[in-house]
Amino acid sequence: MTKEQRIANIVADLEGWEVKSDENGSYLEVKLGEFLLEMDLSDIPNIDTLTKEELATIIFDKYLEQ
């Protein structure tokens, strides 16, 4: 499967995201299918204009590309 196909699969599973805060600071909570992924906001360069495709690419690059 190509990188583009894998990113398209992530986009299909991506249900939404939300900036959350706790005692350790702010983070991005991502609902990805049956999983919740917590990401450091420093990994997201443009949170205000973030698209599903951009977030899927960041997830792929950070967590899946080996």
PDB file of C-alpha atoms in Angstrom:
ATOM      1  CA  MET A   1       0.000   0.000   0.000  1.00  0.00           C
ATOM      2  CA  THR A   2       1.386   3.429  -0.908  1.00  0.00           C
ATOM      3  CA  LYS A   3       1.800   6.338   1.490  1.00  0.00           C
ATOM      4  CA  GLU A   4      -1.084   8.125  -0.239  1.00  0.00           C
ATOM      5  CA  GLN A   5      -3.377   5.107   0.195  1.00  0.00           C
ATOM      6  CA  ARG A   6      -2.476   4.795   3.868  1.00  0.00           C
ATOM      7  CA  ILE A   7      -3.133   8.506   4.434  1.00  0.00           C
ATOM      8  CA  ALA A   8      -6.495   8.152   2.638  1.00  0.00           C
ATOM      9  CA  ASN A   9      -7.373   5.306   5.044  1.00  0.00           C
ATOM     10  CA  ILE A  10      -6.519   7.537   8.013  1.00  0.00           C
ATOM     11  CA  VAL A  11      -8.711  10.313   6.567  1.00  0.00           C
ATOM     12  CA  ALA A  12     -11.582   7.820   6.228  1.00  0.00           C
ATOM     13  CA  ASP A  13     -11.227   6.777   9.899  1.00  0.00           C
ATOM     14  CA  LEU A  14     -10.708  10.300  11.238  1.00  0.00           C
ATOM     15  CA  GLU A  15     -13.878  11.316  13.057  1.00  0.00           C
ATOM     16  CA  GLY A  16     -12.717  14.599  14.567  1.00  0.00           C
ATOM     17  CA  TRP A  17     -10.328  16.385  16.891  1.00  0.00           C
ATOM     18  CA  GLU A  18     -10.437  18.815  19.767  1.00  0.00           C
ATOM     19  CA  VAL A  19      -7.922  20.847  21.759  1.00  0.00           C
ATOM     20  CA  LYS A  20      -8.069  19.772  25.407  1.00  0.00           C
ATOM     21  CA  SER A  21      -6.225  20.775  28.558  1.00  0.00           C
ATOM     22  CA  ASP A  22      -5.228  19.030  31.739  1.00  0.00           C
ATOM     23  CA  GLU A  23      -2.742  19.653  34.553  1.00  0.00           C
ATOM     24  CA  ASN A  24       0.128  18.985  32.110  1.00  0.00           C
ATOM     25  CA  GLY A  25      -1.010  21.555  29.536  1.00  0.00           C
ATOM     26  CA  SER A  26      -2.905  21.533  26.257  1.00  0.00           C
ATOM     27  CA  TYR A  27      -2.979  18.715  23.714  1.00  0.00           C
ATOM     28  CA  LEU A  28      -4.935  17.615  20.668  1.00  0.00           C
ATOM     29  CA  GLU A  29      -7.342  14.729  21.177  1.00  0.00           C
ATOM     30  CA  VAL A  30      -7.999  12.906  17.904  1.00  0.00           C
ATOM     31  CA  LYS A  31     -10.853  10.409  17.431  1.00  0.00           C
ATOM     32  CA  LEU A  32      -9.560   7.885  14.919  1.00  0.00           C
ATOM     33  CA  GLY A  33     -12.026   5.054  14.421  1.00  0.00           C
ATOM     34  CA  GLU A  34     -12.249   3.235  17.736  1.00  0.00           C
ATOM     35  CA  PHE A  35      -9.084   4.906  19.052  1.00  0.00           C
ATOM     36  CA  LEU A  36      -8.369   8.182  20.845  1.00  0.00           C
ATOM     37  CA  LEU A  37      -4.974   9.632  20.068  1.00  0.00           C
ATOM     38  CA  GLU A  38      -3.463  12.409  22.187  1.00  0.00           C
ATOM     39  CA  MET A  39      -0.998  14.552  20.263  1.00  0.00           C
ATOM     40  CA  ASP A  40       1.311  17.320  21.398  1.00  0.00           C
ATOM     41  CA  LEU A  41       0.169  20.655  19.978  1.00  0.00           C
ATOM     42  CA  SER A  42       3.750  21.405  18.971  1.00  0.00           C
ATOM     43  CA  ASP A  43       3.355  18.673  16.319  1.00  0.00           C
ATOM     44  CA  ILE A  44       0.534  20.681  14.700  1.00  0.00           C
ATOM     45  CA  PRO A  45       1.827  23.797  12.894  1.00  0.00           C
ATOM     46  CA  ASN A  46      -1.549  25.345  11.960  1.00  0.00           C
ATOM     47  CA  ILE A  47      -4.243  24.170  14.370  1.00  0.00           C
ATOM     48  CA  ASP A  48      -6.703  26.914  13.378  1.00  0.00           C
ATOM     49  CA  THR A  49      -6.824  25.908   9.706  1.00  0.00           C
ATOM     50  CA  LEU A  50      -6.066  22.188  10.066  1.00  0.00           C
ATOM     51  CA  THR A  51      -7.757  19.886   7.530  1.00  0.00           C
ATOM     52  CA  LYS A  52      -8.389  16.149   7.797  1.00  0.00           C
ATOM     53  CA  GLU A  53      -5.797  15.512   5.099  1.00  0.00           C
ATOM     54  CA  GLU A  54      -3.145  17.574   6.888  1.00  0.00           C
ATOM     55  CA  LEU A  55      -3.813  15.864  10.210  1.00  0.00           C
ATOM     56  CA  ALA A  56      -3.766  12.419   8.566  1.00  0.00           C
ATOM     57  CA  THR A  57      -0.394  13.237   6.995  1.00  0.00           C
ATOM     58  CA  ILE A  58       1.008  14.376  10.357  1.00  0.00           C
ATOM     59  CA  ILE A  59      -0.262  11.182  12.032  1.00  0.00           C
ATOM     60  CA  PHE A  60       1.243   9.040   9.284  1.00  0.00           C
ATOM     61  CA  ASP A  61       4.597  10.845   9.338  1.00  0.00           C
ATOM     62  CA  LYS A  62       4.893  10.861  13.129  1.00  0.00           C
ATOM     63  CA  TYR A  63       3.494   7.449  14.094  1.00  0.00           C
ATOM     64  CA  LEU A  64       3.294   5.120  11.101  1.00  0.00           C
ATOM     65  CA  GLU A  65       6.092   5.825   8.655  1.00  0.00           C
ATOM     66  CA  GLN A  66       8.978   3.511   9.465  1.00  0.00           C
TER      67      GLN A  66
END
